[in-house]
Coordinates of C-alpha atoms in Angstrom, one line a residue:
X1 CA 67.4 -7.9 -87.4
X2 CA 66.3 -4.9 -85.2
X3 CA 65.8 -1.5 -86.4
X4 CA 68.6 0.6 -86.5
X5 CA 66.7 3.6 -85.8
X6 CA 65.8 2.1 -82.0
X7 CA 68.1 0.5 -79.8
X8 CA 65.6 0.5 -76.8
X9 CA 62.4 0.5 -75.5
X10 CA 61.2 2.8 -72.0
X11 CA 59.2 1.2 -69.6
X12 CA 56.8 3.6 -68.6
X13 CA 54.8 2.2 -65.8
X14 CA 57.6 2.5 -63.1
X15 CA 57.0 4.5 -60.5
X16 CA 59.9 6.5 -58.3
X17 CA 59.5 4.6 -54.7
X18 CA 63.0 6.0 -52.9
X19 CA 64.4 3.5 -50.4
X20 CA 61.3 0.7 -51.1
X21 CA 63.0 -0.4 -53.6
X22 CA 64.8 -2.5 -51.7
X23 CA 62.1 -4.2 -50.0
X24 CA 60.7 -4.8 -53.3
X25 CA 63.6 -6.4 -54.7
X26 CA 64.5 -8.7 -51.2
X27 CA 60.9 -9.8 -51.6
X28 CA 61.0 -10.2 -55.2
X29 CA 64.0 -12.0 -54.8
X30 CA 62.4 -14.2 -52.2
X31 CA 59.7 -15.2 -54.5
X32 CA 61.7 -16.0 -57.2
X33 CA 63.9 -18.5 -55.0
X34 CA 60.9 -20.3 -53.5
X35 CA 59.6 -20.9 -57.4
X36 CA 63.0 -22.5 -58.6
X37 CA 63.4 -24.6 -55.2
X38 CA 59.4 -26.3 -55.6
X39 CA 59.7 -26.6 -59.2
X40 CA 63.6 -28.0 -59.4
X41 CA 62.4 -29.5 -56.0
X42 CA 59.3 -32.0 -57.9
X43 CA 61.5 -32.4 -61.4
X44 CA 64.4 -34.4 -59.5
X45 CA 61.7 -36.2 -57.8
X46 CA 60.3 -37.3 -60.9
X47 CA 63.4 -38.1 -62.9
X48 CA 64.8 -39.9 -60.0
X49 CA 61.7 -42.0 -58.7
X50 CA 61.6 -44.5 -61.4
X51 CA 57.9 -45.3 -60.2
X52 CA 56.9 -41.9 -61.6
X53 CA 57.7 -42.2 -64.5
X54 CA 54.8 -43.0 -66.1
X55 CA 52.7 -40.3 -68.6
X56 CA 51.2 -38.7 -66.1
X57 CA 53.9 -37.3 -64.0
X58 CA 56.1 -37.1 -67.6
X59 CA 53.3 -34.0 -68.3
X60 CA 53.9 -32.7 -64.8
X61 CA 57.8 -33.1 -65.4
X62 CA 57.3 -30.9 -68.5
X63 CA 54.8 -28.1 -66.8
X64 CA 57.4 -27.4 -64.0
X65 CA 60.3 -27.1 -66.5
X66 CA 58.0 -24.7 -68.0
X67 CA 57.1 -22.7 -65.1
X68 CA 60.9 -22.2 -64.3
X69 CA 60.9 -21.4 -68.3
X70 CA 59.0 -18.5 -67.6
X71 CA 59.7 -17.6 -64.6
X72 CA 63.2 -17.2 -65.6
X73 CA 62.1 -15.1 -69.1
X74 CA 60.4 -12.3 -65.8
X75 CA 62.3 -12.4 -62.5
X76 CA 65.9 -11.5 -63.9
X77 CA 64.4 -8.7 -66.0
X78 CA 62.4 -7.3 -63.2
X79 CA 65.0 -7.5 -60.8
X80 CA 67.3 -5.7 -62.5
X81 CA 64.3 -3.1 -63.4
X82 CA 63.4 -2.3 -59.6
X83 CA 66.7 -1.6 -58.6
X84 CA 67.1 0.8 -62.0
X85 CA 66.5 4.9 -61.5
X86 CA 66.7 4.1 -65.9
X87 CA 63.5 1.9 -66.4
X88 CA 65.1 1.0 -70.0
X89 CA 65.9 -2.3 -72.0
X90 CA 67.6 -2.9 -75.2
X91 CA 65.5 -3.8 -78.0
X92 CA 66.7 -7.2 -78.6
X93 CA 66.4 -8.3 -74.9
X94 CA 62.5 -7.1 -74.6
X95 CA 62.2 -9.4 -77.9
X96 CA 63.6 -11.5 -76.4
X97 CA 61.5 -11.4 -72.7
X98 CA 58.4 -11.4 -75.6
X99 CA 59.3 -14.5 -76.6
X100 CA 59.8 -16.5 -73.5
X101 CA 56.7 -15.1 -71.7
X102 CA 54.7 -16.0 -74.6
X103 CA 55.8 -19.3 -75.7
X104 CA 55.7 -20.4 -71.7
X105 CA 52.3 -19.3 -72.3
X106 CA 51.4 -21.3 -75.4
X107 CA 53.5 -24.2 -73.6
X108 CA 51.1 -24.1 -70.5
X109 CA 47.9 -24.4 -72.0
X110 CA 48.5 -27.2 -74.5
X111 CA 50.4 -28.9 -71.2
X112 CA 47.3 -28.2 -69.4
X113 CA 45.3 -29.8 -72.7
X114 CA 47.1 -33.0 -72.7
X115 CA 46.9 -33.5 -68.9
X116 CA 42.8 -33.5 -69.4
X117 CA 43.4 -35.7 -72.5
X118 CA 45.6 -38.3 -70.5
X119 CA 43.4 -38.2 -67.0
X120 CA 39.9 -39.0 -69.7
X121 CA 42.1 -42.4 -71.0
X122 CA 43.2 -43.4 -67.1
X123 CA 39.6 -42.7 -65.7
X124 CA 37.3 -43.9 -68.5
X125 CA 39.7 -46.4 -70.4
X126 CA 41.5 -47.9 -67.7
X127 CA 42.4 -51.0 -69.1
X128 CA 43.2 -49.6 -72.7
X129 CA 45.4 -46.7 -70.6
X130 CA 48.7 -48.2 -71.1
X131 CA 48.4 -49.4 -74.6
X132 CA 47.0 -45.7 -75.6
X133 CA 49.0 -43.6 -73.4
X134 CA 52.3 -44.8 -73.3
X135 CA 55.8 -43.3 -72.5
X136 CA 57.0 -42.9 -75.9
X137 CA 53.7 -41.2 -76.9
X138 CA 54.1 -39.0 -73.8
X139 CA 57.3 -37.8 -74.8
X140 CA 56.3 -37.4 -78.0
X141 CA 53.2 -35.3 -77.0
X142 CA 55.5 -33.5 -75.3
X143 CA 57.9 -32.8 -77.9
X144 CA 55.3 -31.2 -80.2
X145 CA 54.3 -29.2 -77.2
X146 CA 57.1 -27.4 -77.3
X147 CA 58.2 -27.4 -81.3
X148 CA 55.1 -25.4 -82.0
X149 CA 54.5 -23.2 -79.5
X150 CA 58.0 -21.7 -80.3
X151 CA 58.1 -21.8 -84.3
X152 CA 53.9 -20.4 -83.7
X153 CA 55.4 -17.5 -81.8
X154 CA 58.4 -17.4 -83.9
X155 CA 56.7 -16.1 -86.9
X156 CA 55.4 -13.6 -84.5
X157 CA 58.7 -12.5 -83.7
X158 CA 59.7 -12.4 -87.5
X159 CA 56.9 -9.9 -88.5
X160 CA 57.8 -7.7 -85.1
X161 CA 61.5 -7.3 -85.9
X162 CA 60.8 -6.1 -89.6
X163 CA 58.8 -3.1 -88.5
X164 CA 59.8 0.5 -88.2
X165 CA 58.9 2.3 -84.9
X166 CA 58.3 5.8 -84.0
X167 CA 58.4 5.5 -80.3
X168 CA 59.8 3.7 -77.5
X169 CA 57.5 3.8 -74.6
X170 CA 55.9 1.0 -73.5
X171 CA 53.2 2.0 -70.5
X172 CA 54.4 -1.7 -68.7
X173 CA 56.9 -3.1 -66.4
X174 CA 57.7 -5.9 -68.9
X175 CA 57.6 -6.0 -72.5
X176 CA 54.6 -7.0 -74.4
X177 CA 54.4 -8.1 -78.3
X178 CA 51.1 -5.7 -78.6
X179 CA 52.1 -3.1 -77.1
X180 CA 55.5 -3.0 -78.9
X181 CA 53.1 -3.3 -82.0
X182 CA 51.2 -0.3 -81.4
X183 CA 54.6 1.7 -81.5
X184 CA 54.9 0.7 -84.9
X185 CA 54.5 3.7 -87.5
X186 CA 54.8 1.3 -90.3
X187 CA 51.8 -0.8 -92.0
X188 CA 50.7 -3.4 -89.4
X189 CA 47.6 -4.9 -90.9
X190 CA 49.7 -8.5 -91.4
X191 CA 51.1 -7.9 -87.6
X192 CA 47.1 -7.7 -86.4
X193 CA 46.1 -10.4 -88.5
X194 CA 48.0 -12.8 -87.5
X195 CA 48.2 -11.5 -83.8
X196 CA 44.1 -12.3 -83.7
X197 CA 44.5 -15.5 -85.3
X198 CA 47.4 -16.8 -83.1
X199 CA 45.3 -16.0 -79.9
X200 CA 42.1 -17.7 -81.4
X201 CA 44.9 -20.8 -82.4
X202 CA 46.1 -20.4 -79.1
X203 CA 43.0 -20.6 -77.4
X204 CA 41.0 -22.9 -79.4
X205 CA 44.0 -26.1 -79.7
X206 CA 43.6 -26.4 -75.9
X207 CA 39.9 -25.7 -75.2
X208 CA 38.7 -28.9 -77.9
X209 CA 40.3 -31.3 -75.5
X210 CA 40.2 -29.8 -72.7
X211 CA 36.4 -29.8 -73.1
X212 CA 35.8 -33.2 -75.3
X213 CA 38.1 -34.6 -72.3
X214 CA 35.8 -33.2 -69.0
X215 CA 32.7 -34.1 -70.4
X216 CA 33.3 -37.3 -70.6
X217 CA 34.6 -37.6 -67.3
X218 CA 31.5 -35.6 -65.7
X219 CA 29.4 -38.6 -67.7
X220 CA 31.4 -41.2 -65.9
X221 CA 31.3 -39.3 -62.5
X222 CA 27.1 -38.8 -63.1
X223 CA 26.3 -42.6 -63.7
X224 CA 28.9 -43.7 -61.3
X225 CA 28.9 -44.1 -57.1
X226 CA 30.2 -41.7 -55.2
X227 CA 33.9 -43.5 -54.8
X228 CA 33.8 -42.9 -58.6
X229 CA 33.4 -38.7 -57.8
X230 CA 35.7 -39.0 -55.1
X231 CA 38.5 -40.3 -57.4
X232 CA 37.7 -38.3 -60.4
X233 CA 37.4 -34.8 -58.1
X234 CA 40.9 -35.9 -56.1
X235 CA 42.6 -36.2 -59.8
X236 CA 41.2 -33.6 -61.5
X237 CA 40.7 -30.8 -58.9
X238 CA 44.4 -29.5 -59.3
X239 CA 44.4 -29.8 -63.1
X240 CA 41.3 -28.1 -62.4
X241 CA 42.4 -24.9 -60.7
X242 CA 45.6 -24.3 -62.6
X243 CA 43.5 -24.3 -65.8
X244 CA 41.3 -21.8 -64.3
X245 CA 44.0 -19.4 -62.5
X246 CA 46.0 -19.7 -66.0
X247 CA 43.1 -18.9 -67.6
X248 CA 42.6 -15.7 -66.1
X249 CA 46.1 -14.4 -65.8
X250 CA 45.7 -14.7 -69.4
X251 CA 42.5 -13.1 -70.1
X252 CA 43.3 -10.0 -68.1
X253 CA 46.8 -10.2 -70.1
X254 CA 44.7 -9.9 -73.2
X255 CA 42.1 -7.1 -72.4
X256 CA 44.7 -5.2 -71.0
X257 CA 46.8 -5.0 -74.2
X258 CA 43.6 -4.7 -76.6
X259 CA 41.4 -2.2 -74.8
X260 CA 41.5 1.2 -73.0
X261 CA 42.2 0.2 -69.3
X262 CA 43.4 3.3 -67.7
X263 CA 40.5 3.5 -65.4
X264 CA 41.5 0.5 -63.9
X265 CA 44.1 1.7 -60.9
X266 CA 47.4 1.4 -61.8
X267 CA 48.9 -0.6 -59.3
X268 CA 46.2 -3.0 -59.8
X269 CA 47.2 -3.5 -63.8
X270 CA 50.9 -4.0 -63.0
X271 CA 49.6 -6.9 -60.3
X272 CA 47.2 -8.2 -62.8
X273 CA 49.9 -8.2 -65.6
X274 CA 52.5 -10.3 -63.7
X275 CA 49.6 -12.4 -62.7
X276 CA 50.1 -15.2 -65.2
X277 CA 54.0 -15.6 -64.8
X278 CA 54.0 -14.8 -60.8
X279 CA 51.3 -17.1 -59.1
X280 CA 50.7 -20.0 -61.7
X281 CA 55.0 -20.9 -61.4
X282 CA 54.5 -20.6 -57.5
X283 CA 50.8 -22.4 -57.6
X284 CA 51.4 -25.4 -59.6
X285 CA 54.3 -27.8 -57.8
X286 CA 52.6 -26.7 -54.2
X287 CA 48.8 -28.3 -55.6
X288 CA 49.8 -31.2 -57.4
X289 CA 52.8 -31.3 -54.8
X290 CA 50.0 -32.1 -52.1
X291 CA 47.3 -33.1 -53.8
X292 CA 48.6 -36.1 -55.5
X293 CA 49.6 -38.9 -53.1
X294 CA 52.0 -40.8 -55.4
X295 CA 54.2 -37.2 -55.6
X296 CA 53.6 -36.8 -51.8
X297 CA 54.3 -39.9 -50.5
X298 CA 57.5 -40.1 -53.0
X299 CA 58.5 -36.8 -51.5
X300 CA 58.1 -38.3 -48.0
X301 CA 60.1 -41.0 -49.1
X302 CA 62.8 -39.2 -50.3
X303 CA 63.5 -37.2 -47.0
X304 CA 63.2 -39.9 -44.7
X305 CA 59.9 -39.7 -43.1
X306 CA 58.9 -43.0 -43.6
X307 CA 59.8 -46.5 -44.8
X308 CA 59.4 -47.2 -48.5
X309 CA 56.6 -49.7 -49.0
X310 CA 56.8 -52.2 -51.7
X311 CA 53.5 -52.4 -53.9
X312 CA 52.4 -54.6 -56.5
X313 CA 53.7 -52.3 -59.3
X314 CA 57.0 -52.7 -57.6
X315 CA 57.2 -56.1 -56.0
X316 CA 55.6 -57.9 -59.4
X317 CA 54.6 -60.7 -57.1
X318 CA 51.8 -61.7 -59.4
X319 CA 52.1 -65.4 -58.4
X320 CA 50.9 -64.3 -54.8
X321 CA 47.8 -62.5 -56.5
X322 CA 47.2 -64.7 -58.5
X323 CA 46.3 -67.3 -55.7
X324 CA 44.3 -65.2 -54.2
X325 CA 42.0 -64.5 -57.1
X326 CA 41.9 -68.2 -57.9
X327 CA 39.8 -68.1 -54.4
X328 CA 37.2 -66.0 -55.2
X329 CA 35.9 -67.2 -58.7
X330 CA 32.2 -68.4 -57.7
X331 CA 30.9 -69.5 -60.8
X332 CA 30.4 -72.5 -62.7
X333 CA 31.2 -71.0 -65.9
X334 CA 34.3 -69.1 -65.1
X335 CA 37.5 -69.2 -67.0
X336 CA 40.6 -70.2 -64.8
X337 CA 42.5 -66.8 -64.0
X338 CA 45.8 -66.6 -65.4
X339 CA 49.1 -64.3 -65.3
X340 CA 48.1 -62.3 -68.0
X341 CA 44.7 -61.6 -66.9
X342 CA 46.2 -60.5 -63.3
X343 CA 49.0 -58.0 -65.1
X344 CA 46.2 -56.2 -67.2
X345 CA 44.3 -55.6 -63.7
X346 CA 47.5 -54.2 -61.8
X347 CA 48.2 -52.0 -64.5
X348 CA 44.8 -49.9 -64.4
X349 CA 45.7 -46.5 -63.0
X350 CA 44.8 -45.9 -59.5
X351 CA 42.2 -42.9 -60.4
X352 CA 39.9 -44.9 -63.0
X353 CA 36.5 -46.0 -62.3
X354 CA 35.9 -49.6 -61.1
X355 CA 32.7 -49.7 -63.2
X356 CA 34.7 -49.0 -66.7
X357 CA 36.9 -51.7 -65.6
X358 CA 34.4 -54.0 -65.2
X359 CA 32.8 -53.4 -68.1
X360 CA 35.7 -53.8 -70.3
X361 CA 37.0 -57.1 -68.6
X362 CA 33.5 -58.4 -69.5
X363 CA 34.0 -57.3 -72.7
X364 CA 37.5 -59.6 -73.1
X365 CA 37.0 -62.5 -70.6
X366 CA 34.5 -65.1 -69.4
X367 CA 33.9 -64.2 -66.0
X368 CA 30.7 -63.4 -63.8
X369 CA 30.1 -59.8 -62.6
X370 CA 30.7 -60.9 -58.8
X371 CA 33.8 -62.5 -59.7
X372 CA 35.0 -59.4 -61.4
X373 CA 34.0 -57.1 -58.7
X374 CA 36.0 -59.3 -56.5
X375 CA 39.0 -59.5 -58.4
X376 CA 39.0 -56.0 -58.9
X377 CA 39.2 -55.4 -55.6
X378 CA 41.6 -57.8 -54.6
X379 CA 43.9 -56.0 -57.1
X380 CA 42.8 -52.6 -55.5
X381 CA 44.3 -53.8 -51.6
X382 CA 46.8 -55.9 -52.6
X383 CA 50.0 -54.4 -51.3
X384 CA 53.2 -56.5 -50.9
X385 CA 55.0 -55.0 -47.1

């Protein structure tokens, strides 16, 4: 329960800007609509393209609900706040701002950590991919995503609510849990404690596979050709540049609330502090919007700007493939290629490396390198019109 002793919390990083006000809330406003119609935009796509439903585009699914998560836990707030001449909010709503703004950010980054994990299985397991990614184990992935981001920031939220404050300023446009903290004129050793720890849990949870999960695609994109670093850069360069944009919204967030930073200009701090829950909601659908051609071409689709082709994924014609494989065994020693040999090849994700495939198809069947390479390839361009 809150305090009885404060009811609200001042915002004191407003500025007085007369009639601008207005602008700033039209274009605020304007910003806010263009998140929700991208984001909204890419989830019905997803839900309703039964194509994309695959692990992959389940994570994406989950990262644009979370970026109208947060989005939704600032816009509101600061809408309200620009048009106020009384920069104030009741202490139960900033808690409650606290807590979406900083479970959206524990959601991102462990989002962010199982997109690495699942693009390391498609590009360097390709044939194992569907057995050890699967849907159920996406949605459960995703499940815990969410469960402990909140109950981690939960307990938080506990040890915030119990303390008694002697001011209500907060030098901010938003709420922040630290700065609230510093208010505090009770004991907050515990509150400190557990603040450093959840940063270094929040940190450290997504960085292992982030890490474990690019360096073992860098290996594969070193020893492979260069079609190998074209595929792996065209997959991973938007995971890529969220991480990194995320990353330092984030740190900024976190200097700024732990050290001194009133030489930095003010203007620039309030920029730099919506940073993290402005840009990364508007950045995210528009790069893997257009830089993934399965979402782009769905997209397409969907709006009528060209015909729907029917692929092998969709068409299951694997009688028709399988003829044409039959064709270009050219070895003595050869096993016969059957159905179930064709459905493990037309499920390998369209981003893994032809060489891992290879090499674990020699692993499981008797059949020649060339004659590999050729059905591999034959899997790669068959499309069904």
């Amino acid at each position: 329960m809150v305090n009885s002793t404060l009811s609200y919390f001042i915002l004191g990083a407003y500025v007085h800007v007369g009639n601008l006000k207005y602008l700033y809330f039209m274009l605020t406003v304007m910003l806010y609509i263009v998140i929700f119609i991208v984001n909204i935009s890419l989830i019905v796509v997803i839900c309703m393209n039964r194509s994309l439903h695959e692990p992959m585009y389940l994570f994406l699914c989950s990262l644009f609900v979370n970026e109208l998560y947060g989005s939704t836990g600032l816009f509101p707030f600061l809408l309200v706040q620009i048009l106020s001449d009384i920069h104030t909010v009741s202490a139960p709503l900033c808690f409650l701002q606290i807590f979406c703004l900083y479970t959206y950010g524990g959601v991102e980054l462990l989002n962010l950590a199982v997109m690495s994990y699942d693009r390391y299985l498609a590009i360097y397991c390709p044939l194992q991919y569907k057995t050890l990614m699967t849907f159920n184990k996406a949605v459960i992935f995703i499940a815990v995503i969410w469960f402990y981001s909140f109950v981690k920031f939960l307990i938080t939220l506990s040890l915030n609510i119990r303390l008694t404050f002697c001011g209500n300023t907060i030098d901010s446009v938003i709420c922040h849990n630290y700065h609230v903290v510093k208010l505090a004129c009770s004991d907050t050793r515990v509150n400190n404690i557990y603040g450093l720890f959840g940063i270094v849990l929040s940190i450290l949870v997504p960085l292992l596979p982030i890490i474990f999960s690019y360096l073992k695609i860098l290996s594969v994109c070193f020893s492979g050709c260069k079609q190998t670093r074209q595929k792996a850069v065209s997959t991973c360069t938007p995971h890529l540049a969220s991480l990194l944009n995320f990353s330092f919204g984030c740190c900024f967030e976190i200097i700024q609330s732990r050290f001194d930073m009133t030489s930095v200009p003010r203007l620039l701090r309030i920029i730099l502090s919506l940073y993290f829950a402005i840009i990364q909601p508007l950045l995210n659908p528009i790069m893997f919007g257009l830089q993934m051609s399965k979402i782009r071409n769905t997209c397409k689709r969907s709006f009528g700007h060209y015909p729907k082709l029917m692929t092998i994924h969709e068409g299951r014609n694997l009688e028709g493939l399988l003829v044409q494989l039959q064709v270009v065994l050219t070895t003595p020693e050869d096993q016969p290629v059957n159905l179930p040999f064709v459905r493990r090849l037309v499920t390998v994700p369209d981003e893994a490396d032809d060489r891992c495939v290879l090499c674990e198809l020699q692993e499981s069947n008797r059949l020649s390198t060339l004659s590999l390479t050729c059905c591999v390839l034959s899997v790669r361009k068959f499309v069904i019109h």
